[in-house]
PDB file of N, CA and C in Angstrom:
ATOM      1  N   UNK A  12     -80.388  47.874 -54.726  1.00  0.00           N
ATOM      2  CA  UNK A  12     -79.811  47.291 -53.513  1.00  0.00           C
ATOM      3  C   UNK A  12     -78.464  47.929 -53.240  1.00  0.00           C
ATOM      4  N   UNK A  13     -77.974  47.817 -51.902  1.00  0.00           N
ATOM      5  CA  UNK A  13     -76.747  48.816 -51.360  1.00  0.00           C
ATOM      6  C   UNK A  13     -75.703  47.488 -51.517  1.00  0.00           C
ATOM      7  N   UNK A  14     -74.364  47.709 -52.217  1.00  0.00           N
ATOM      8  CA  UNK A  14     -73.422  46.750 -52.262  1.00  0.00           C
ATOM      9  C   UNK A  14     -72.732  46.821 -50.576  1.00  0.00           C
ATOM     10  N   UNK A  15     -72.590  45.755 -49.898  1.00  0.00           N
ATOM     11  CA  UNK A  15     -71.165  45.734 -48.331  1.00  0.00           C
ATOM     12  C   UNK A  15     -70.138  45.380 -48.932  1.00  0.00           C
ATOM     13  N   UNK A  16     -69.512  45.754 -48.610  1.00  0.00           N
ATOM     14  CA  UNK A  16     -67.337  45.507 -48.654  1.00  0.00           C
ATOM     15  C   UNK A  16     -67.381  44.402 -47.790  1.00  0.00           C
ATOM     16  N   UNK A  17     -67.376  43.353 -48.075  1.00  0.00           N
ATOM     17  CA  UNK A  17     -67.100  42.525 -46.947  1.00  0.00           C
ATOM     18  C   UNK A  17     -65.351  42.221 -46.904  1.00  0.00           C
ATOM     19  N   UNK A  18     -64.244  42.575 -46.169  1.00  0.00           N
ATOM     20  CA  UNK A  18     -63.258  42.069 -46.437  1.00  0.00           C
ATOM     21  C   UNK A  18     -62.626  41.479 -44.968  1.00  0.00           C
ATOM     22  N   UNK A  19     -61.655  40.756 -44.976  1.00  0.00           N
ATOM     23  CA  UNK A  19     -61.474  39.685 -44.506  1.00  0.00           C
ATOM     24  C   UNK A  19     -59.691  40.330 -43.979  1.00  0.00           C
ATOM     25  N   UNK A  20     -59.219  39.497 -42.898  1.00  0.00           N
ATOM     26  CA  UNK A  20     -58.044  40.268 -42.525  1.00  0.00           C
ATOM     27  C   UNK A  20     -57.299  38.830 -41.481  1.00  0.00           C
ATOM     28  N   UNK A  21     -56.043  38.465 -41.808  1.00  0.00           N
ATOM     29  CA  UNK A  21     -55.603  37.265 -41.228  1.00  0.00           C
ATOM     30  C   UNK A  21     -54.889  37.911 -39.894  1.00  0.00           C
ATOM     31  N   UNK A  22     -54.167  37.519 -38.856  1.00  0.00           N
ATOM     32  CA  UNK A  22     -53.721  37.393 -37.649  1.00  0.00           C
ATOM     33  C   UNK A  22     -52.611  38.822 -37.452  1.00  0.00           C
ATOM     34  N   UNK A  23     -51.620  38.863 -39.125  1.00  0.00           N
ATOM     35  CA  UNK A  23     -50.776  39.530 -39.142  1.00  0.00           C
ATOM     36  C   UNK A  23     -51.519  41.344 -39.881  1.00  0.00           C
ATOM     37  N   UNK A  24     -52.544  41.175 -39.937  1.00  0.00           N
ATOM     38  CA  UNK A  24     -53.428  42.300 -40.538  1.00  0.00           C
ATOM     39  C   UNK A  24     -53.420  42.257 -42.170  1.00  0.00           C
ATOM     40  N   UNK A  25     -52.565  41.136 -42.540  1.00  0.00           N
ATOM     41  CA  UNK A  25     -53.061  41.056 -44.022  1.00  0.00           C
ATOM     42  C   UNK A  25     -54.155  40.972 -44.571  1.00  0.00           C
ATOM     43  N   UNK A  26     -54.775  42.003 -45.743  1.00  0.00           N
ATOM     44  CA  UNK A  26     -56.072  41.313 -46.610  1.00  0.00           C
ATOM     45  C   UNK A  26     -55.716  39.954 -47.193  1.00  0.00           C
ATOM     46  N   UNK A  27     -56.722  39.108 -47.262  1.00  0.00           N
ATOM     47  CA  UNK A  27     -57.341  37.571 -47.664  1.00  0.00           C
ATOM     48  C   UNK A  27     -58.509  37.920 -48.729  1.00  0.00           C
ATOM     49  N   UNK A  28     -57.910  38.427 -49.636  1.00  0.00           N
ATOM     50  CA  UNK A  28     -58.589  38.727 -51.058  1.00  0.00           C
ATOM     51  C   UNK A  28     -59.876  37.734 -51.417  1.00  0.00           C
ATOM     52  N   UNK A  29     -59.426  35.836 -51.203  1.00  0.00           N
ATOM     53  CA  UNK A  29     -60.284  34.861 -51.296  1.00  0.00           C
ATOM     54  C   UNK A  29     -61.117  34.517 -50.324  1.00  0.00           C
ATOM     55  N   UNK A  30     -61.371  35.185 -49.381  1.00  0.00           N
ATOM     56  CA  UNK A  30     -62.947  35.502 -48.261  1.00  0.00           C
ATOM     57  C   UNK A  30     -63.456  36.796 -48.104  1.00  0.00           C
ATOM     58  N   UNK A  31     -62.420  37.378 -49.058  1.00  0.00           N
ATOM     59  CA  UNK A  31     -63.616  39.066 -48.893  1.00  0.00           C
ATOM     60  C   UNK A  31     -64.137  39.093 -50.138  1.00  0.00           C
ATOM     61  N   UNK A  32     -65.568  39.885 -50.055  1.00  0.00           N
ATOM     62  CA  UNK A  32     -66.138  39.767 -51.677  1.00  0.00           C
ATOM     63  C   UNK A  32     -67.393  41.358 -51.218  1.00  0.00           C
ATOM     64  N   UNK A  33     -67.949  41.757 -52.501  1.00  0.00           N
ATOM     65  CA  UNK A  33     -69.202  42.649 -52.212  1.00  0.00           C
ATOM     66  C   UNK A  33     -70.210  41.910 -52.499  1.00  0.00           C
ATOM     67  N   UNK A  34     -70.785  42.260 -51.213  1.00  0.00           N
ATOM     68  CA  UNK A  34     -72.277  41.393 -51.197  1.00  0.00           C
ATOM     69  C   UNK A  34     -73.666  42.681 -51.623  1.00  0.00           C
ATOM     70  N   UNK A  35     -74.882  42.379 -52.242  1.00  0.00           N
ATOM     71  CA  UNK A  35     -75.524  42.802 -52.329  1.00  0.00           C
ATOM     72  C   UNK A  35     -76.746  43.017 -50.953  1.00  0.00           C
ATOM     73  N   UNK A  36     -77.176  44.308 -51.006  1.00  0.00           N
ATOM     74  CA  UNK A  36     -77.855  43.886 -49.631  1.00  0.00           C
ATOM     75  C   UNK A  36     -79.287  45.097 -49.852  1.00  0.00           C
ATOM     76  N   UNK A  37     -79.963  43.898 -49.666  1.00  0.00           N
ATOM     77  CA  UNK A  37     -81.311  43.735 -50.078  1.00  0.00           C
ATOM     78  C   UNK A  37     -82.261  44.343 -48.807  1.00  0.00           C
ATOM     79  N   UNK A  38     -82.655  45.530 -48.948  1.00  0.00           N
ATOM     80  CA  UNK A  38     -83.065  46.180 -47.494  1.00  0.00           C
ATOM     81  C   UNK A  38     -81.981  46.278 -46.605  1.00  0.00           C
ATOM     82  N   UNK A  39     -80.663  46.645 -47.189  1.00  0.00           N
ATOM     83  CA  UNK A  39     -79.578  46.875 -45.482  1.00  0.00           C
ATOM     84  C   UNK A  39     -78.894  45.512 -45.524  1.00  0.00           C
ATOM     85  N   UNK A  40     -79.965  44.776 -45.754  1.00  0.00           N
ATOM     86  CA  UNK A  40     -79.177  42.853 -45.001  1.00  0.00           C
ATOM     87  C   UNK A  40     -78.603  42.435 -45.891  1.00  0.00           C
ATOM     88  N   UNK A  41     -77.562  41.522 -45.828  1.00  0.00           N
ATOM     89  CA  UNK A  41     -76.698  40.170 -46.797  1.00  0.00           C
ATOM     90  C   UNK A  41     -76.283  39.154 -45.966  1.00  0.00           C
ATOM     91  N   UNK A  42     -76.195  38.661 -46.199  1.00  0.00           N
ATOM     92  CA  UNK A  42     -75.663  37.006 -45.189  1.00  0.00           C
ATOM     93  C   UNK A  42     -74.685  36.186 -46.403  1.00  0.00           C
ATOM     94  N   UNK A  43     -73.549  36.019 -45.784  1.00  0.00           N
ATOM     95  CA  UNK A  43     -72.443  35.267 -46.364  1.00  0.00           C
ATOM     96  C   UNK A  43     -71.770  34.439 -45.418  1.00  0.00           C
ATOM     97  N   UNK A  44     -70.940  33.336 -45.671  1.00  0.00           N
ATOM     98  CA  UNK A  44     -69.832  32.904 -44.989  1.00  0.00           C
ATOM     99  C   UNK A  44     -68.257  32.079 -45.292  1.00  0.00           C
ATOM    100  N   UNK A  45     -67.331  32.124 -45.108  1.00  0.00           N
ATOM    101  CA  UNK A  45     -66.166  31.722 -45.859  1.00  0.00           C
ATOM    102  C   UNK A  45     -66.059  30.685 -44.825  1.00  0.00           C
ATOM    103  N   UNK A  46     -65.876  29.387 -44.910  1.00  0.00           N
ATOM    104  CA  UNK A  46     -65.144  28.127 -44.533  1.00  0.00           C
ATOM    105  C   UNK A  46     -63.221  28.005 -44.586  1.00  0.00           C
ATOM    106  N   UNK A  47     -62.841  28.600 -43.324  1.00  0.00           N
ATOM    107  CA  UNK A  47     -61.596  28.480 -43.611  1.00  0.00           C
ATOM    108  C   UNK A  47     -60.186  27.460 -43.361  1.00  0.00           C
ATOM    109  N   UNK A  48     -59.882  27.084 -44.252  1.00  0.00           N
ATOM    110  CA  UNK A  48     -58.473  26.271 -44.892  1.00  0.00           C
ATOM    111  C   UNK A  48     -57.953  25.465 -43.175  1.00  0.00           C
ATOM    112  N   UNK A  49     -57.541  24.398 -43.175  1.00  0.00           N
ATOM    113  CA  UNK A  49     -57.069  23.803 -42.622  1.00  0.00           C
ATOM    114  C   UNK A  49     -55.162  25.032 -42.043  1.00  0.00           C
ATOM    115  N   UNK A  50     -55.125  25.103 -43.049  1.00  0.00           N
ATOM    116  CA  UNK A  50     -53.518  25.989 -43.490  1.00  0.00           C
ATOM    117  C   UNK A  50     -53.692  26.954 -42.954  1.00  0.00           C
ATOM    118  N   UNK A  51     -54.628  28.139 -42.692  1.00  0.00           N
ATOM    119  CA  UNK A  51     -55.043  28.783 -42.423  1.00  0.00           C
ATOM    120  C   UNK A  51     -53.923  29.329 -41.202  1.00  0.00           C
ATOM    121  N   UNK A  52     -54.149  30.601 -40.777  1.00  0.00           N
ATOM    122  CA  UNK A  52     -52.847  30.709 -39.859  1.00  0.00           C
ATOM    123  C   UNK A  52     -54.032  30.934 -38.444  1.00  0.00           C
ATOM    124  N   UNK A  53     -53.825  30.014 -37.213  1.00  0.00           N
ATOM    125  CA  UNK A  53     -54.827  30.868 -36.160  1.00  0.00           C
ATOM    126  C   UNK A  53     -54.666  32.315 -35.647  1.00  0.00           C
ATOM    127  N   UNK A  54     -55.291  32.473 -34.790  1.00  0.00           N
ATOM    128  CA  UNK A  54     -55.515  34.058 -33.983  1.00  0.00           C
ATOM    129  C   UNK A  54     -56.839  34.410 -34.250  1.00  0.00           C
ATOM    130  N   UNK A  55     -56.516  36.170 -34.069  1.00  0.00           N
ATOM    131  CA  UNK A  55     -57.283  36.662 -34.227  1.00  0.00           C
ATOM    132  C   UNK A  55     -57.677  37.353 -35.795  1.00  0.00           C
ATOM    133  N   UNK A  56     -58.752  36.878 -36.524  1.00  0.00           N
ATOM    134  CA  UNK A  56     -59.023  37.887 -37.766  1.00  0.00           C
ATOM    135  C   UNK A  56     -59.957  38.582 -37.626  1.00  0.00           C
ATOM    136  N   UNK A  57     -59.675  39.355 -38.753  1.00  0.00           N
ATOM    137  CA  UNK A  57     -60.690  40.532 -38.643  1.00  0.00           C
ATOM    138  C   UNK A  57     -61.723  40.744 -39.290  1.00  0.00           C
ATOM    139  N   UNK A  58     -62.710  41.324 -39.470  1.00  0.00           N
ATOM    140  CA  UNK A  58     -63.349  41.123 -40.553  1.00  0.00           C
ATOM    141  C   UNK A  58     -64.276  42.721 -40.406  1.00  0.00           C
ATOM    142  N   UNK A  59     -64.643  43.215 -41.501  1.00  0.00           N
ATOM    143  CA  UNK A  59     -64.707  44.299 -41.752  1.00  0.00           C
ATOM    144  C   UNK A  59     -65.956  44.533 -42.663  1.00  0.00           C
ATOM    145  N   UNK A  60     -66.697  45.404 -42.636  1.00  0.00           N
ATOM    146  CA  UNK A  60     -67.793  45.730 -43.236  1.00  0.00           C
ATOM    147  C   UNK A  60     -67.786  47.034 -44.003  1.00  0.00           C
ATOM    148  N   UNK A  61     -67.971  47.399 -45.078  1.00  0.00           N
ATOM    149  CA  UNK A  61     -68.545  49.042 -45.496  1.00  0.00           C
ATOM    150  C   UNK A  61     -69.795  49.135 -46.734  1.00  0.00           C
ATOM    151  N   UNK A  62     -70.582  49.696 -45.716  1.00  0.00           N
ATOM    152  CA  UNK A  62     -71.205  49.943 -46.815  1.00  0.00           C
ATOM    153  C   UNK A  62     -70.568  51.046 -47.708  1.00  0.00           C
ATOM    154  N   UNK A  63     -71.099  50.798 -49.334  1.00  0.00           N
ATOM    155  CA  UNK A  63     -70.418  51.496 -50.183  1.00  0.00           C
ATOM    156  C   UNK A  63     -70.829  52.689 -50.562  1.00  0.00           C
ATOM    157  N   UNK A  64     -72.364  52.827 -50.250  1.00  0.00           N
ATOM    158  CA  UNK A  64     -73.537  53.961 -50.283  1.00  0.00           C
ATOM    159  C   UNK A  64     -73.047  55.255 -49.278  1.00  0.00           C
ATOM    160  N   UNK A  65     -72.814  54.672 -47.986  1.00  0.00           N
ATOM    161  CA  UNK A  65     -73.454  55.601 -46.766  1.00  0.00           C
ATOM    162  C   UNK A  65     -71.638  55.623 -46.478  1.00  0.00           C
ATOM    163  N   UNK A  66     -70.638  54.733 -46.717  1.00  0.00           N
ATOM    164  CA  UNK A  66     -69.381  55.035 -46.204  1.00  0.00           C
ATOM    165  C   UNK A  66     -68.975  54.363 -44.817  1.00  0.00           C
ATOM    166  N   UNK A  67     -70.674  53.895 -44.098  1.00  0.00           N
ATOM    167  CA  UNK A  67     -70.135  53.336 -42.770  1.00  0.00           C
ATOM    168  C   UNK A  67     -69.715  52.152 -42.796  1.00  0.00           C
ATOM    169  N   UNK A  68     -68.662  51.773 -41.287  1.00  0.00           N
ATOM    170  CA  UNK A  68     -68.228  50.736 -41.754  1.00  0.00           C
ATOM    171  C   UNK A  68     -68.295  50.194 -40.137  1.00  0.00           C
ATOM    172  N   UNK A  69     -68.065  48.807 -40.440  1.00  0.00           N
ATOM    173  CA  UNK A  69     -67.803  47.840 -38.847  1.00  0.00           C
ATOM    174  C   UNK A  69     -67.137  46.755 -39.021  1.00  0.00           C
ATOM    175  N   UNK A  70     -66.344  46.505 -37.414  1.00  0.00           N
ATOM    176  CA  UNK A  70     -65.664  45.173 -37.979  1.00  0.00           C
ATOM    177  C   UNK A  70     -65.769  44.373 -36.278  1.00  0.00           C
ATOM    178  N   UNK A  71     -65.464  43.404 -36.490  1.00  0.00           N
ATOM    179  CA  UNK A  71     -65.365  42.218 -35.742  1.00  0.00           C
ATOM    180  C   UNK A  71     -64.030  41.007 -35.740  1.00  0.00           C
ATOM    181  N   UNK A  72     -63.825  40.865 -34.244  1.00  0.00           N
ATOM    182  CA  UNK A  72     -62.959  39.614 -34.549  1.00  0.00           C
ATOM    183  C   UNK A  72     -63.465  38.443 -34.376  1.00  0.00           C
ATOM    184  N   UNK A  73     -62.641  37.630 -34.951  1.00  0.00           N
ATOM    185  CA  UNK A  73     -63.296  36.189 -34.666  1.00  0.00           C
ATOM    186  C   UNK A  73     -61.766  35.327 -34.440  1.00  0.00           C
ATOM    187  N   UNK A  74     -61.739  34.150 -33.401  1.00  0.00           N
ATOM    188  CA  UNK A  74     -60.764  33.361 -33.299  1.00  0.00           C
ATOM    189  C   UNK A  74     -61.025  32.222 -34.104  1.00  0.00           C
ATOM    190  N   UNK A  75     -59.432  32.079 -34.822  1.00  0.00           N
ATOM    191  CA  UNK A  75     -59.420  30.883 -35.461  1.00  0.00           C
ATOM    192  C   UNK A  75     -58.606  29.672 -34.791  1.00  0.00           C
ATOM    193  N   UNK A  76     -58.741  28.947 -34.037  1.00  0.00           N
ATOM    194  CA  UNK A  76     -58.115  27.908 -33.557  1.00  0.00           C
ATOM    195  C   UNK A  76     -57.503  27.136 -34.193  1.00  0.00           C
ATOM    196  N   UNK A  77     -55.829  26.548 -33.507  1.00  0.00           N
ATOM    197  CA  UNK A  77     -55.273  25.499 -34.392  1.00  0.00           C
ATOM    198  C   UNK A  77     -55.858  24.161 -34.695  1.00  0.00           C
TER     199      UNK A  77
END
């Protein structure tokens, strides 16, 4: 199976070490999700993909509301 980089990125572009992890991916696919903290800072985060095999990578934002 191909390991993803899943890593995780808060408002100010910091890594969030405790929602990024490598997922195993079983034909290409993995499915994960982090539940985040009340504390949490809103905006925009980022979130980021690589596979570790092929080098490609993708990312996405997502809003976190106060």
């Amino acid at each position: 199976a191909r390991i993803l980089r899943v890593a995780v990125y808060d408002p100010s572009g910091k890594p969030v070490p405790h929602y990024s992890a490598n997922l195993p991916a079983a034909d290409g696919k993995a499915e994960s999700f982090f539940q985040s903290a009340l504390n949490d800072q809103p905006g925009e985060w980022k979130i980021t993909v690589l596979d570790l095999a092929s080098g490609k990578e993708s990312s996405q934002t997502i809003s976190l509301l106060p």
